[in-house]
Amino acid sequence: CSSDLANMLPRMLNPRIRRTGIPVQLITLTKDRYVSPDLSQDLRRWAPDLRRDEVDAGHWEALHARPDVIASLIDAFHDSTD
């Protein structure tokens, strides 16, 4: 609906600064052709307690071919935040 876009557009063009103090995990897929690692370069200013992990995989490959790697990274992150 056009009224939804009219309400969202100002917020998208001029977003409020929103930071978090909780630990955040970012798993970057180095071969992802759709979500480039460059998109996450400046995230530490929004999430100072940011943990970056990389997986040598493409967009869907990480979940379908390497779910054990993803699960292991999530487990390690969870264990480090206890």
XYZ file of N, CA, C and O in Angstrom:
328
model
N 0.846 -1.179 0.000
C 0.000 0.000 0.000
C 0.902 1.257 0.000
O 1.929 1.304 0.666
N 0.513 2.264 -0.712
C 1.347 3.466 -0.833
C 1.466 4.228 0.483
O 2.472 4.882 0.738
N 0.447 4.141 1.350
C 0.553 4.828 2.638
C 1.603 4.171 3.533
O 2.267 4.841 4.308
N 1.789 2.841 3.414
C 2.840 2.151 4.167
C 4.213 2.644 3.733
O 5.084 2.901 4.563
N 4.403 2.773 2.438
C 5.671 3.270 1.919
C 5.906 4.711 2.363
O 7.011 5.077 2.740
N 4.862 5.509 2.345
C 4.997 6.906 2.777
C 5.408 6.986 4.247
O 6.163 7.875 4.637
N 4.951 6.053 5.061
C 5.329 6.031 6.476
C 6.738 5.485 6.685
O 7.442 5.900 7.599
N 7.138 4.541 5.857
C 8.446 3.901 6.017
C 9.581 4.717 5.407
O 10.690 4.711 5.937
N 9.331 5.390 4.314
C 10.393 6.067 3.579
C 11.183 7.066 4.418
O 12.412 7.023 4.406
N 10.555 7.955 5.178
C 11.350 8.879 5.999
C 12.234 8.160 7.016
O 13.358 8.584 7.279
N 11.753 7.054 7.571
C 12.547 6.295 8.543
C 13.715 5.584 7.871
O 14.775 5.419 8.468
N 13.523 5.150 6.655
C 14.608 4.483 5.934
C 15.672 5.486 5.497
O 16.856 5.173 5.497
N 15.257 6.669 5.119
C 16.199 7.677 4.651
C 16.927 8.388 5.782
O 18.031 8.890 5.596
N 16.309 8.438 6.948
C 16.900 9.118 8.096
C 16.653 8.293 9.360
O 15.883 8.690 10.230
N 17.328 7.131 9.471
C 17.051 6.248 10.613
C 17.572 6.822 11.927
O 18.545 7.572 11.948
N 16.874 6.458 13.007
C 17.353 6.834 14.337
C 18.554 5.974 14.686
O 18.673 4.841 14.243
N 19.428 6.529 15.492
C 20.573 5.754 15.964
C 20.070 4.777 17.020
O 19.456 5.179 18.003
N 20.304 3.504 16.777
C 19.883 2.466 17.717
C 21.060 1.540 17.946
O 21.528 0.887 17.036
N 21.518 1.509 19.163
C 22.642 0.649 19.529
C 22.165 -0.418 20.501
O 21.149 -0.257 21.158
N 22.942 -1.463 20.600
C 22.635 -2.516 21.548
C 23.859 -2.794 22.413
O 24.988 -2.680 21.938
N 23.636 -3.131 23.642
C 24.721 -3.458 24.555
C 24.860 -4.948 24.780
O 25.733 -5.389 25.513
N 23.995 -5.736 24.169
C 24.067 -7.184 24.355
C 25.004 -7.799 23.311
O 25.225 -7.221 22.250
N 25.560 -8.949 23.607
C 26.440 -9.609 22.637
C 25.667 -9.969 21.354
O 24.525 -10.428 21.409
N 26.317 -9.747 20.227
C 25.726 -10.029 18.922
C 26.703 -10.884 18.131
O 27.897 -10.596 18.107
N 26.188 -11.917 17.498
C 27.011 -12.756 16.637
C 26.636 -12.494 15.187
O 25.469 -12.486 14.830
N 27.659 -12.325 14.351
C 27.474 -12.157 12.921
C 28.234 -13.272 12.229
O 29.447 -13.391 12.378
N 27.506 -14.096 11.507
C 28.136 -15.162 10.724
C 28.123 -14.708 9.273
O 27.071 -14.556 8.669
N 29.312 -14.473 8.745
C 29.463 -14.003 7.373
C 29.813 -15.171 6.469
O 30.686 -15.973 6.790
N 29.128 -15.242 5.352
C 29.396 -16.280 4.361
C 30.282 -15.680 3.282
O 29.877 -14.763 2.572
N 31.497 -16.180 3.165
C 32.490 -15.537 2.300
C 32.181 -15.662 0.810
O 32.681 -14.872 0.013
N 31.359 -16.628 0.428
C 31.027 -16.820 -0.989
C 29.584 -16.421 -1.305
O 29.048 -16.816 -2.332
N 28.970 -15.658 -0.439
C 27.579 -15.236 -0.648
C 27.534 -14.156 -1.718
O 28.096 -13.076 -1.561
N 26.861 -14.436 -2.819
C 26.758 -13.469 -3.913
C 25.639 -12.459 -3.692
O 25.510 -11.505 -4.437
N 24.808 -12.676 -2.686
C 23.641 -11.815 -2.462
C 23.831 -10.863 -1.284
O 23.354 -9.738 -1.319
N 24.473 -11.335 -0.231
C 24.722 -10.512 0.952
C 26.236 -10.411 1.120
O 26.867 -11.295 1.692
N 26.785 -9.352 0.617
C 28.231 -9.163 0.627
C 28.747 -8.905 2.039
O 28.106 -8.203 2.821
N 29.924 -9.438 2.382
C 30.526 -9.126 3.685
C 30.748 -7.622 3.880
O 30.779 -7.134 4.999
N 30.884 -6.884 2.779
C 31.054 -5.430 2.870
C 29.864 -4.741 3.534
O 30.009 -3.672 4.115
N 28.688 -5.347 3.454
C 27.497 -4.749 4.058
C 27.576 -4.687 5.575
O 26.856 -3.929 6.210
N 28.446 -5.486 6.166
C 28.524 -5.550 7.629
C 29.787 -4.903 8.185
O 30.097 -5.077 9.358
N 30.504 -4.161 7.377
C 31.771 -3.589 7.812
C 31.643 -2.650 9.010
O 32.499 -2.626 9.871
N 30.590 -1.891 9.084
C 30.472 -0.832 10.093
C 29.526 -1.191 11.245
O 29.022 -0.310 11.933
N 29.296 -2.466 11.455
C 28.313 -2.868 12.471
C 28.764 -2.641 13.910
O 27.946 -2.512 14.802
N 30.064 -2.605 14.148
C 30.542 -2.460 15.523
C 30.065 -1.151 16.157
O 29.891 -1.068 17.364
N 29.800 -0.123 15.367
C 29.296 1.127 15.951
C 27.874 0.960 16.491
O 27.443 1.702 17.353
N 27.138 -0.012 15.971
C 25.777 -0.274 16.437
C 25.746 -1.356 17.504
O 24.844 -1.382 18.340
N 26.714 -2.260 17.430
C 26.780 -3.384 18.369
C 28.238 -3.536 18.815
O 28.997 -4.312 18.226
N 28.648 -2.792 19.838
C 30.052 -2.813 20.268
C 30.538 -4.200 20.706
O 31.711 -4.517 20.558
N 29.634 -5.039 21.229
C 30.009 -6.388 21.661
C 29.691 -7.370 20.531
O 28.895 -8.290 20.672
N 30.336 -7.151 19.384
C 30.071 -7.921 18.171
C 31.120 -9.000 17.983
O 32.322 -8.742 18.072
N 30.648 -10.201 17.739
C 31.552 -11.315 17.412
C 31.317 -11.667 15.949
O 30.189 -11.909 15.530
N 32.390 -11.666 15.187
C 32.308 -12.012 13.768
C 32.877 -13.409 13.548
O 33.970 -13.715 14.007
N 32.123 -14.214 12.835
C 32.586 -15.535 12.432
C 32.395 -15.636 10.926
O 31.443 -15.081 10.383
N 33.293 -16.317 10.266
C 33.200 -16.501 8.822
C 33.067 -17.977 8.491
O 33.676 -18.827 9.132
N 32.252 -18.237 7.471
C 32.099 -19.584 6.954
C 32.364 -19.505 5.457
O 31.801 -18.649 4.766
N 33.216 -20.377 4.971
C 33.560 -20.405 3.557
C 32.440 -21.132 2.810
O 32.536 -22.334 2.535
N 31.366 -20.393 2.536
C 30.191 -20.996 1.908
C 29.378 -19.916 1.205
O 29.551 -18.729 1.459
N 28.467 -20.368 0.344
C 27.562 -19.469 -0.355
C 26.277 -19.247 0.417
O 26.111 -19.723 1.545
N 25.343 -18.549 -0.214
C 24.123 -18.072 0.434
C 23.328 -19.190 1.122
O 23.041 -19.102 2.301
N 22.937 -20.220 0.402
C 22.167 -21.315 1.011
C 23.051 -22.490 1.381
O 22.653 -23.360 2.152
N 24.242 -22.547 0.840
C 25.139 -23.672 1.077
C 25.436 -23.889 2.559
O 25.527 -25.027 3.028
N 25.557 -22.825 3.310
C 25.902 -22.942 4.731
C 24.845 -23.719 5.499
O 25.173 -24.514 6.378
N 23.595 -23.515 5.170
C 22.520 -24.215 5.888
C 22.287 -25.629 5.362
O 21.968 -26.533 6.116
N 22.441 -25.814 4.059
C 22.147 -27.119 3.469
C 23.330 -28.077 3.502
O 23.151 -29.258 3.759
N 24.528 -27.565 3.259
C 25.686 -28.448 3.174
C 26.565 -28.421 4.416
O 27.337 -29.342 4.642
N 26.443 -27.356 5.219
C 27.345 -27.219 6.368
C 26.598 -26.815 7.646
O 27.065 -25.966 8.381
N 25.459 -27.409 7.917
C 24.717 -27.013 9.115
C 25.481 -27.283 10.405
O 25.309 -26.577 11.391
N 26.351 -28.286 10.397
C 27.140 -28.592 11.590
C 28.100 -27.453 11.931
O 28.315 -27.139 13.104
N 28.635 -26.804 10.912
C 29.548 -25.676 11.135
C 28.784 -24.496 11.733
O 29.231 -23.879 12.704
N 27.622 -24.201 11.169
C 26.798 -23.103 11.678
C 26.384 -23.385 13.120
O 26.492 -22.517 13.996
N 25.925 -24.605 13.381
C 25.500 -24.973 14.736
C 26.655 -24.867 15.723
O 26.473 -24.391 16.849
N 27.832 -25.274 15.310
C 29.007 -25.206 16.180
C 29.362 -23.756 16.515
O 29.696 -23.445 17.666
N 29.281 -22.863 15.537
C 29.558 -21.447 15.783
C 28.540 -20.844 16.744
O 28.897 -20.075 17.643
N 27.283 -21.206 16.566
C 26.229 -20.691 17.455
C 26.423 -21.233 18.872
O 26.296 -20.488 19.846
N 26.751 -22.516 18.991
C 27.015 -23.097 20.320
C 28.180 -22.393 21.008
O 28.107 -22.070 22.197
N 29.262 -22.157 20.275
C 30.433 -21.498 20.858
C 30.091 -20.073 21.295
O 30.539 -19.621 22.354
N 29.296 -19.387 20.490
C 28.879 -18.028 20.862
C 28.024 -18.057 22.123
O 28.230 -17.286 23.059
N 27.087 -18.977 22.166
C 26.223 -19.099 23.344
C 27.041 -19.403 24.588
O 26.840 -18.799 25.643
N 27.984 -20.336 24.460
C 28.828 -20.690 25.609
C 29.669 -19.505 26.085
O 29.934 -19.370 27.268
N 30.075 -18.640 25.155
C 30.922 -17.509 25.526
C 30.138 -16.378 26.182
O 30.739 -15.473 26.776
N 28.824 -16.415 26.081
C 28.008 -15.337 26.659
C 27.374 -15.720 27.989
O 26.658 -14.934 28.573
N 27.607 -16.932 28.441
C 27.033 -17.360 29.740
C 27.704 -16.672 30.893
O 28.813 -16.382 30.978
